Amino acid sequence: MHIVWLEQPICQEVQRVGGKVANLSRLAADYRVPPGFCLTTAAYGAWAEAGSGDWPAELVRELNASYAKMAERCEAESLQVAVRSSAIDEDGQSASFAGQYETYLNMIGAEAVIDAVTRCWASTRSEQVLEYRRQNDLPVDDVQIAVLVQQMVPADIAGVAFSANPVNKNRDEVVINTSWGLGESVVSGTVSPDTYVVSKSDLKVLEREIAEKEKMTVAHPDGTREVGVPRFMRGESTLDDAKAIEIAQLARVLEQQMGWPVDIECAYHEEILYLLQCRPITTLD
Amino acid sequence: MADPHAGRLEPRVIPVTPEFPVRWDVPEDEHMPWQFDPMHFPNPLPRWENELWCEMANKGMSPAFAGYEMPIRARGKIFNDYNYAAMFPVVPPEEMEAQGKKAEVALGAAMASMQERWEGEWLPEIKEHLAFWDACDLAALSPEQMLAQYDATLERTMRLWHLHFEIVVPAYAAMGLFDDLYKDLFEDQGAFSAIQLLGGFDNKTLETDRALWDLSRKATDKEVRQIVTTKASSQVVAALAGSAAGQALLSALNAYLADYGQRGPSLSVYEPSLIEDPSPMIKNLQDYIGQEGGDPRERLAAQAEERETGLAKAREQLAGYPEKVRGQFEFLLQAAQVGVVLSEDHGFWIDFQSTHRVRMVMVEVGRRLAEAGVVAEASDAFHLGMAEVRDALAALPEGDLQGLVAERKADIDRHRGVQPPMQLGTDYGPPPEDPLSRAFGKFFGTPPEPSNEEGNLNGHAGSPGKIQGTAKVVGALAEAEKLQQGDILVTGTTSPAWTPLFATAGAIVTDTGGILSHCAVVAREYRIPAVVGTGAATKRISDGQVLEVDGDNGTVRIVG
């Protein structure tokens, strides 16, 4: 099985798809998760085995067909996708791997996807990743990796939410960080986002801290681009209370379902909230 | 939100100089920030006209500001026959920001409905006022009726100026905000890329000009062309009247004046309208007859095409941006596109059509006063104040104000020679850094950076392009005779009646105005370079000097 779809049960097998994708797959049926498919560890194995850096012809055919099928499902002429790596031991309870692997946003066309997947695979050998693995006592040989290809949500507002407060460890507080545009600026920390604290028990907004958001990441024909936020919306709150509560509610339900405090990535597009990532909070203890 | 008052200086009372003496008849007035407006009122004005523009601030601007919840009001005041206006806050400093927010909301709503209000509300009301004046046979009015007509004229003109500011405040705010947003989104694209997206729409100024162009195309007969192109502009009408071949063009000319001649060569109630004295526009007609290409319709079409190309490019670049950005871009684009048309059309209907009718009432008042010997000639009535005119009308046939008029005229002559300071009273520092202040700065212009090179002048980029040409300094439209094809028109400011000169000039340089000023708008429509708001071009440049005008960078170089 080289390519599996998020909604297939087999996509919940961590050893094939990595923790990140397995978690998303568990949620794909019940939540608004953008459609996607995963190139499994077996696909990586077939590529690595060939050793030349080229793709086996069969895998190229399979990828092309999957991309075409997803475009059809999304009713998109030129489907924009995000390509993200998902290490097999990533998103375990002990290490978050946040930001350790590559992400390619706004890829259009099967050729661009093949290129991005290849770079994800190659990144397993990057010094940055190897160092992180050494520090976290993870094996540095025989790294297994899967790659998720998912419809990209051209986010109006995006961010992260924690179903427990990672700073004061308060388990009744959902902490939300959001900013304008794609979530990359929030995740990578290049923008100071707005912060909202919502009480988990009664879903009341307890705190709002509106930041002067100077940069945002937007989709661009070459991928993404970090641009200045126009003056009129720099100091504007990204979320109204209704949206903050909607995100908090999502984090609360996900925590119940997963059985552990969650760290989620989410995005609004045309007023609809999408769930992009869900992993355990690793820093509560 | 940044504190709009941060970094502002302590208020400073501006010292009065002996050259421009000021007596503070109302002590509080010394604490007001009086501002000279050389773009609209560069010269000392006859009393009646001066009071009219003061009342325009008091009863036109102020209620419009109030209607949009703006925290400021305006007042006009006369100093040594020059017109000054002050904009002053009416809420305490700590409430400024909250009131500013309310104004933003009110102006946002106004920007969204400008087109609708123009068609359904503003223009019909304007036309109703014009019809009121047109329905009146002034010469036939009894003395009582004349007095009533005078009172009604003042009331209606103030109502029209209220409408004027109700229209221009959101119109210029929309253009300014759009320009701000565009520059936030697309840095380093030059001064004009935002403005280009507002170009290529028809308006009354262009329509007026097109009608003159079409009139010039009617001068096909050889003898007629001979008359129009060789006679002095003041003699053309009489020469046409005396020629059998000239009758057709003369009647077309009169039809043009009936439709478009109800305006002065500048914003003035004192100067004769073109329908009374068409010579300033005859010069334009002469230039047009000599031109082969240059159909204004082609220019407009080219501008519209550039606009659509630029717009498609901007939208493509914004496709991946958050909806809030795209939404605001489309909202302000739409509002600014309406605003740019209204920024000309309001002027056609209010500044010119209505002012012409007010002038006609005053001309009749003057005729009656002169007939009774109260003043020596009809135009002397403009040297009386508004209340003085009313009193004089009521006292007819008694009265003698000839001495007063003579004094006032002598005052004006004396004051013409003095340089009015830009500010009087109290200086509160530069205006606060907020979107509305920026928008008005783009209209009036802000003081240019002084040039550090001898022979160079800095201004604002008004219209793109770089060109060399011979300078012609034109103080009034009547002096435009000397402007030859390709010359650089150097002037204090331009008003819509000057528009056809833009087809003759190679470039424009002005003392006043910003990128959204009338002059800059028209120069872009005519696709000639313009540098506006240089502050001193008419003083530093003399006729015959060779200039290099760089409209993209807003600089003028005196080459020789």
PDB file of N, CA and C in Angstrom, chain B residues 191-257:
ATOM      1  N   ALA B 191       4.260  55.640  -7.463  1.00  0.00           N
ATOM      2  CA  ALA B 191       3.243  56.490  -6.847  1.00  0.00           C
ATOM      3  C   ALA B 191       1.873  56.302  -7.476  1.00  0.00           C
ATOM      4  N   PHE B 192       1.827  55.779  -8.702  1.00  0.00           N
ATOM      5  CA  PHE B 192       0.581  55.873  -9.462  1.00  0.00           C
ATOM      6  C   PHE B 192      -0.184  54.565  -9.638  1.00  0.00           C
ATOM      7  N   SER B 193       0.393  53.448  -9.179  1.00  0.00           N
ATOM      8  CA  SER B 193      -0.263  52.188  -9.524  1.00  0.00           C
ATOM      9  C   SER B 193      -1.652  52.082  -8.893  1.00  0.00           C
ATOM     10  N   ALA B 194      -1.833  52.656  -7.691  1.00  0.00           N
ATOM     11  CA  ALA B 194      -3.164  52.623  -7.077  1.00  0.00           C
ATOM     12  C   ALA B 194      -4.104  53.556  -7.830  1.00  0.00           C
ATOM     13  N   ILE B 195      -3.594  54.740  -8.110  1.00  0.00           N
ATOM     14  CA  ILE B 195      -4.391  55.768  -8.761  1.00  0.00           C
ATOM     15  C   ILE B 195      -4.833  55.307 -10.148  1.00  0.00           C
ATOM     16  N   GLN B 196      -3.959  54.522 -10.804  1.00  0.00           N
ATOM     17  CA  GLN B 196      -4.266  54.025 -12.142  1.00  0.00           C
ATOM     18  C   GLN B 196      -5.548  53.183 -12.137  1.00  0.00           C
ATOM     19  N   LEU B 197      -5.805  52.515 -11.007  1.00  0.00           N
ATOM     20  CA  LEU B 197      -6.992  51.663 -10.929  1.00  0.00           C
ATOM     21  C   LEU B 197      -8.272  52.491 -10.792  1.00  0.00           C
ATOM     22  N   LEU B 198      -8.116  53.795 -10.650  1.00  0.00           N
ATOM     23  CA  LEU B 198      -9.287  54.668 -10.515  1.00  0.00           C
ATOM     24  C   LEU B 198      -9.509  55.480 -11.789  1.00  0.00           C
ATOM     25  N   GLY B 199      -8.662  55.284 -12.785  1.00  0.00           N
ATOM     26  CA  GLY B 199      -8.718  56.126 -13.980  1.00  0.00           C
ATOM     27  C   GLY B 199      -9.652  55.581 -15.048  1.00  0.00           C
ATOM     28  N   GLY B 200      -9.897  56.425 -16.053  1.00  0.00           N
ATOM     29  CA  GLY B 200     -10.631  55.957 -17.226  1.00  0.00           C
ATOM     30  C   GLY B 200     -12.139  55.972 -17.086  1.00  0.00           C
ATOM     31  N   PHE B 201     -12.648  56.603 -16.042  1.00  0.00           N
ATOM     32  CA  PHE B 201     -14.100  56.762 -15.932  1.00  0.00           C
ATOM     33  C   PHE B 201     -14.484  58.153 -16.441  1.00  0.00           C
ATOM     34  N   ASP B 202     -15.603  58.213 -17.105  1.00  0.00           N
ATOM     35  CA  ASP B 202     -16.047  59.507 -17.620  1.00  0.00           C
ATOM     36  C   ASP B 202     -16.543  60.378 -16.462  1.00  0.00           C
ATOM     37  N   ASN B 203     -16.419  61.686 -16.611  1.00  0.00           N
ATOM     38  CA  ASN B 203     -16.980  62.591 -15.613  1.00  0.00           C
ATOM     39  C   ASN B 203     -17.353  63.899 -16.308  1.00  0.00           C
ATOM     40  N   LYS B 204     -17.950  64.805 -15.554  1.00  0.00           N
ATOM     41  CA  LYS B 204     -18.467  66.037 -16.167  1.00  0.00           C
ATOM     42  C   LYS B 204     -17.349  66.943 -16.698  1.00  0.00           C
ATOM     43  N   THR B 205     -16.176  66.905 -16.058  1.00  0.00           N
ATOM     44  CA  THR B 205     -15.056  67.708 -16.552  1.00  0.00           C
ATOM     45  C   THR B 205     -14.644  67.217 -17.930  1.00  0.00           C
ATOM     46  N   LEU B 206     -14.538  65.886 -18.077  1.00  0.00           N
ATOM     47  CA  LEU B 206     -14.140  65.319 -19.367  1.00  0.00           C
ATOM     48  C   LEU B 206     -15.230  65.525 -20.413  1.00  0.00           C
ATOM     49  N   GLU B 207     -16.481  65.419 -19.956  1.00  0.00           N
ATOM     50  CA  GLU B 207     -17.597  65.630 -20.885  1.00  0.00           C
ATOM     51  C   GLU B 207     -17.557  67.062 -21.435  1.00  0.00           C
ATOM     52  N   THR B 208     -17.295  68.011 -20.534  1.00  0.00           N
ATOM     53  CA  THR B 208     -17.208  69.416 -20.923  1.00  0.00           C
ATOM     54  C   THR B 208     -16.108  69.614 -21.964  1.00  0.00           C
ATOM     55  N   ASP B 209     -14.989  68.947 -21.699  1.00  0.00           N
ATOM     56  CA  ASP B 209     -13.849  69.068 -22.580  1.00  0.00           C
ATOM     57  C   ASP B 209     -14.115  68.403 -23.934  1.00  0.00           C
ATOM     58  N   ARG B 210     -14.799  67.259 -23.879  1.00  0.00           N
ATOM     59  CA  ARG B 210     -15.128  66.538 -25.108  1.00  0.00           C
ATOM     60  C   ARG B 210     -16.035  67.381 -26.001  1.00  0.00           C
ATOM     61  N   ALA B 211     -16.980  68.068 -25.339  1.00  0.00           N
ATOM     62  CA  ALA B 211     -17.897  68.914 -26.099  1.00  0.00           C
ATOM     63  C   ALA B 211     -17.122  70.031 -26.806  1.00  0.00           C
ATOM     64  N   LEU B 212     -16.091  70.545 -26.152  1.00  0.00           N
ATOM     65  CA  LEU B 212     -15.278  71.586 -26.776  1.00  0.00           C
ATOM     66  C   LEU B 212     -14.471  71.008 -27.949  1.00  0.00           C
ATOM     67  N   TRP B 213     -13.955  69.795 -27.754  1.00  0.00           N
ATOM     68  CA  TRP B 213     -13.231  69.109 -28.831  1.00  0.00           C
ATOM     69  C   TRP B 213     -14.149  68.916 -30.039  1.00  0.00           C
ATOM     70  N   ASP B 214     -15.365  68.446 -29.759  1.00  0.00           N
ATOM     71  CA  ASP B 214     -16.322  68.222 -30.843  1.00  0.00           C
ATOM     72  C   ASP B 214     -16.645  69.542 -31.548  1.00  0.00           C
ATOM     73  N   LEU B 215     -16.725  70.610 -30.751  1.00  0.00           N
ATOM     74  CA  LEU B 215     -16.960  71.937 -31.332  1.00  0.00           C
ATOM     75  C   LEU B 215     -15.808  72.306 -32.275  1.00  0.00           C
ATOM     76  N   SER B 216     -14.592  71.994 -31.861  1.00  0.00           N
ATOM     77  CA  SER B 216     -13.417  72.333 -32.682  1.00  0.00           C
ATOM     78  C   SER B 216     -13.444  71.560 -34.004  1.00  0.00           C
ATOM     79  N   ARG B 217     -14.038  70.348 -33.975  1.00  0.00           N
ATOM     80  CA  ARG B 217     -14.122  69.549 -35.214  1.00  0.00           C
ATOM     81  C   ARG B 217     -15.126  70.148 -36.209  1.00  0.00           C
ATOM     82  N   LYS B 218     -15.965  71.058 -35.720  1.00  0.00           N
ATOM     83  CA  LYS B 218     -16.964  71.668 -36.606  1.00  0.00           C
ATOM     84  C   LYS B 218     -16.388  72.836 -37.406  1.00  0.00           C
ATOM     85  N   ALA B 219     -15.190  73.268 -37.011  1.00  0.00           N
ATOM     86  CA  ALA B 219     -14.577  74.393 -37.738  1.00  0.00           C
ATOM     87  C   ALA B 219     -13.839  73.860 -38.957  1.00  0.00           C
ATOM     88  N   THR B 220     -14.611  73.366 -39.929  1.00  0.00           N
ATOM     89  CA  THR B 220     -13.998  72.755 -41.112  1.00  0.00           C
ATOM     90  C   THR B 220     -13.812  73.779 -42.238  1.00  0.00           C
ATOM     91  N   ASP B 221     -14.687  74.784 -42.259  1.00  0.00           N
ATOM     92  CA  ASP B 221     -14.636  75.792 -43.319  1.00  0.00           C
ATOM     93  C   ASP B 221     -13.344  76.607 -43.211  1.00  0.00           C
ATOM     94  N   LYS B 222     -12.719  76.833 -44.368  1.00  0.00           N
ATOM     95  CA  LYS B 222     -11.419  77.484 -44.378  1.00  0.00           C
ATOM     96  C   LYS B 222     -11.461  78.900 -43.786  1.00  0.00           C
ATOM     97  N   GLU B 223     -12.497  79.646 -44.175  1.00  0.00           N
ATOM     98  CA  GLU B 223     -12.612  81.026 -43.700  1.00  0.00           C
ATOM     99  C   GLU B 223     -12.830  81.057 -42.183  1.00  0.00           C
ATOM    100  N   VAL B 224     -13.669  80.119 -41.731  1.00  0.00           N
ATOM    101  CA  VAL B 224     -13.960  80.042 -40.297  1.00  0.00           C
ATOM    102  C   VAL B 224     -12.695  79.701 -39.503  1.00  0.00           C
ATOM    103  N   ARG B 225     -11.952  78.746 -40.012  1.00  0.00           N
ATOM    104  CA  ARG B 225     -10.687  78.384 -39.340  1.00  0.00           C
ATOM    105  C   ARG B 225      -9.756  79.583 -39.280  1.00  0.00           C
ATOM    106  N   GLN B 226      -9.736  80.311 -40.374  1.00  0.00           N
ATOM    107  CA  GLN B 226      -8.907  81.506 -40.457  1.00  0.00           C
ATOM    108  C   GLN B 226      -9.274  82.492 -39.342  1.00  0.00           C
ATOM    109  N   ILE B 227     -10.602  82.725 -39.206  1.00  0.00           N
ATOM    110  CA  ILE B 227     -11.068  83.676 -38.177  1.00  0.00           C
ATOM    111  C   ILE B 227     -10.663  83.190 -36.791  1.00  0.00           C
ATOM    112  N   VAL B 228     -10.973  81.933 -36.504  1.00  0.00           N
ATOM    113  CA  VAL B 228     -10.768  81.440 -35.136  1.00  0.00           C
ATOM    114  C   VAL B 228      -9.283  81.385 -34.791  1.00  0.00           C
ATOM    115  N   THR B 229      -8.463  80.976 -35.744  1.00  0.00           N
ATOM    116  CA  THR B 229      -7.056  80.770 -35.385  1.00  0.00           C
ATOM    117  C   THR B 229      -6.212  82.030 -35.453  1.00  0.00           C
ATOM    118  N   THR B 230      -6.673  83.064 -36.165  1.00  0.00           N
ATOM    119  CA  THR B 230      -5.798  84.239 -36.274  1.00  0.00           C
ATOM    120  C   THR B 230      -6.239  85.423 -35.418  1.00  0.00           C
ATOM    121  N   LYS B 231      -7.520  85.486 -35.087  1.00  0.00           N
ATOM    122  CA  LYS B 231      -7.990  86.618 -34.272  1.00  0.00           C
ATOM    123  C   LYS B 231      -7.567  86.432 -32.808  1.00  0.00           C
ATOM    124  N   ALA B 232      -7.450  87.542 -32.090  1.00  0.00           N
ATOM    125  CA  ALA B 232      -7.235  87.461 -30.648  1.00  0.00           C
ATOM    126  C   ALA B 232      -8.480  86.829 -30.028  1.00  0.00           C
ATOM    127  N   SER B 233      -8.292  86.094 -28.936  1.00  0.00           N
ATOM    128  CA  SER B 233      -9.410  85.315 -28.402  1.00  0.00           C
ATOM    129  C   SER B 233     -10.602  86.202 -28.027  1.00  0.00           C
ATOM    130  N   SER B 234     -10.332  87.454 -27.645  1.00  0.00           N
ATOM    131  CA  SER B 234     -11.435  88.335 -27.251  1.00  0.00           C
ATOM    132  C   SER B 234     -12.234  88.833 -28.460  1.00  0.00           C
ATOM    133  N   GLN B 235     -11.682  88.658 -29.673  1.00  0.00           N
ATOM    134  CA  GLN B 235     -12.367  89.183 -30.860  1.00  0.00           C
ATOM    135  C   GLN B 235     -13.024  88.110 -31.721  1.00  0.00           C
ATOM    136  N   VAL B 236     -12.820  86.857 -31.352  1.00  0.00           N
ATOM    137  CA  VAL B 236     -13.296  85.763 -32.199  1.00  0.00           C
ATOM    138  C   VAL B 236     -14.818  85.775 -32.347  1.00  0.00           C
ATOM    139  N   VAL B 237     -15.526  85.972 -31.220  1.00  0.00           N
ATOM    140  CA  VAL B 237     -16.987  85.904 -31.272  1.00  0.00           C
ATOM    141  C   VAL B 237     -17.542  86.976 -32.212  1.00  0.00           C
ATOM    142  N   ALA B 238     -17.028  88.201 -32.064  1.00  0.00           N
ATOM    143  CA  ALA B 238     -17.501  89.292 -32.922  1.00  0.00           C
ATOM    144  C   ALA B 238     -17.172  89.023 -34.388  1.00  0.00           C
ATOM    145  N   ALA B 239     -15.992  88.486 -34.646  1.00  0.00           N
ATOM    146  CA  ALA B 239     -15.581  88.198 -36.013  1.00  0.00           C
ATOM    147  C   ALA B 239     -16.461  87.112 -36.643  1.00  0.00           C
ATOM    148  N   LEU B 240     -16.786  86.106 -35.844  1.00  0.00           N
ATOM    149  CA  LEU B 240     -17.671  85.049 -36.351  1.00  0.00           C
ATOM    150  C   LEU B 240     -19.051  85.638 -36.671  1.00  0.00           C
ATOM    151  N   ALA B 241     -19.517  86.498 -35.779  1.00  0.00           N
ATOM    152  CA  ALA B 241     -20.846  87.097 -35.955  1.00  0.00           C
ATOM    153  C   ALA B 241     -20.898  87.925 -37.236  1.00  0.00           C
ATOM    154  N   GLY B 242     -19.761  88.536 -37.598  1.00  0.00           N
ATOM    155  CA  GLY B 242     -19.724  89.375 -38.771  1.00  0.00           C
ATOM    156  C   GLY B 242     -19.456  88.619 -40.062  1.00  0.00           C
ATOM    157  N   SER B 243     -19.358  87.305 -39.990  1.00  0.00           N
ATOM    158  CA  SER B 243     -19.053  86.519 -41.186  1.00  0.00           C
ATOM    159  C   SER B 243     -20.203  85.557 -41.467  1.00  0.00           C
ATOM    160  N   ALA B 244     -20.626  85.512 -42.724  1.00  0.00           N
ATOM    161  CA  ALA B 244     -21.730  84.606 -43.086  1.00  0.00           C
ATOM    162  C   ALA B 244     -21.329  83.171 -42.829  1.00  0.00           C
ATOM    163  N   ALA B 245     -20.095  82.834 -43.180  1.00  0.00           N
ATOM    164  CA  ALA B 245     -19.626  81.460 -43.010  1.00  0.00           C
ATOM    165  C   ALA B 245     -19.478  81.086 -41.531  1.00  0.00           C
ATOM    166  N   GLY B 246     -19.340  82.120 -40.686  1.00  0.00           N
ATOM    167  CA  GLY B 246     -19.089  81.864 -39.268  1.00  0.00           C
ATOM    168  C   GLY B 246     -20.339  81.565 -38.461  1.00  0.00           C
ATOM    169  N   GLN B 247     -21.524  81.741 -39.065  1.00  0.00           N
ATOM    170  CA  GLN B 247     -22.775  81.612 -38.292  1.00  0.00           C
ATOM    171  C   GLN B 247     -22.955  80.232 -37.663  1.00  0.00           C
ATOM    172  N   ALA B 248     -22.629  79.212 -38.463  1.00  0.00           N
ATOM    173  CA  ALA B 248     -22.861  77.841 -37.969  1.00  0.00           C
ATOM    174  C   ALA B 248     -22.008  77.573 -36.739  1.00  0.00           C
ATOM    175  N   LEU B 249     -20.723  77.950 -36.817  1.00  0.00           N
ATOM    176  CA  LEU B 249     -19.853  77.703 -35.670  1.00  0.00           C
ATOM    177  C   LEU B 249     -20.271  78.567 -34.481  1.00  0.00           C
ATOM    178  N   LEU B 250     -20.682  79.785 -34.760  1.00  0.00           N
ATOM    179  CA  LEU B 250     -21.108  80.676 -33.681  1.00  0.00           C
ATOM    180  C   LEU B 250     -22.304  80.075 -32.931  1.00  0.00           C
ATOM    181  N   SER B 251     -23.250  79.531 -33.700  1.00  0.00           N
ATOM    182  CA  SER B 251     -24.417  78.994 -32.997  1.00  0.00           C
ATOM    183  C   SER B 251     -24.025  77.724 -32.237  1.00  0.00           C
ATOM    184  N   ALA B 252     -23.085  76.940 -32.775  1.00  0.00           N
ATOM    185  CA  ALA B 252     -22.598  75.760 -32.034  1.00  0.00           C
ATOM    186  C   ALA B 252     -21.851  76.203 -30.769  1.00  0.00           C
ATOM    187  N   LEU B 253     -21.112  77.300 -30.897  1.00  0.00           N
ATOM    188  CA  LEU B 253     -20.376  77.844 -29.754  1.00  0.00           C
ATOM    189  C   LEU B 253     -21.346  78.313 -28.665  1.00  0.00           C
ATOM    190  N   ASN B 254     -22.405  78.969 -29.097  1.00  0.00           N
ATOM    191  CA  ASN B 254     -23.388  79.425 -28.116  1.00  0.00           C
ATOM    192  C   ASN B 254     -24.111  78.264 -27.449  1.00  0.00           C
ATOM    193  N   ALA B 255     -24.353  77.208 -28.221  1.00  0.00           N
ATOM    194  CA  ALA B 255     -24.976  76.025 -27.632  1.00  0.00           C
ATOM    195  C   ALA B 255     -24.042  75.400 -26.602  1.00  0.00           C
ATOM    196  N   TYR B 256     -22.753  75.387 -26.933  1.00  0.00           N
ATOM    197  CA  TYR B 256     -21.760  74.848 -25.984  1.00  0.00           C
ATOM    198  C   TYR B 256     -21.770  75.669 -24.698  1.00  0.00           C
ATOM    199  N   LEU B 257     -21.769  76.986 -24.847  1.00  0.00           N
ATOM    200  CA  LEU B 257     -21.734  77.856 -23.664  1.00  0.00           C
ATOM    201  C   LEU B 257     -22.988  77.693 -22.812  1.00  0.00           C
TER     202      LEU B 257
END
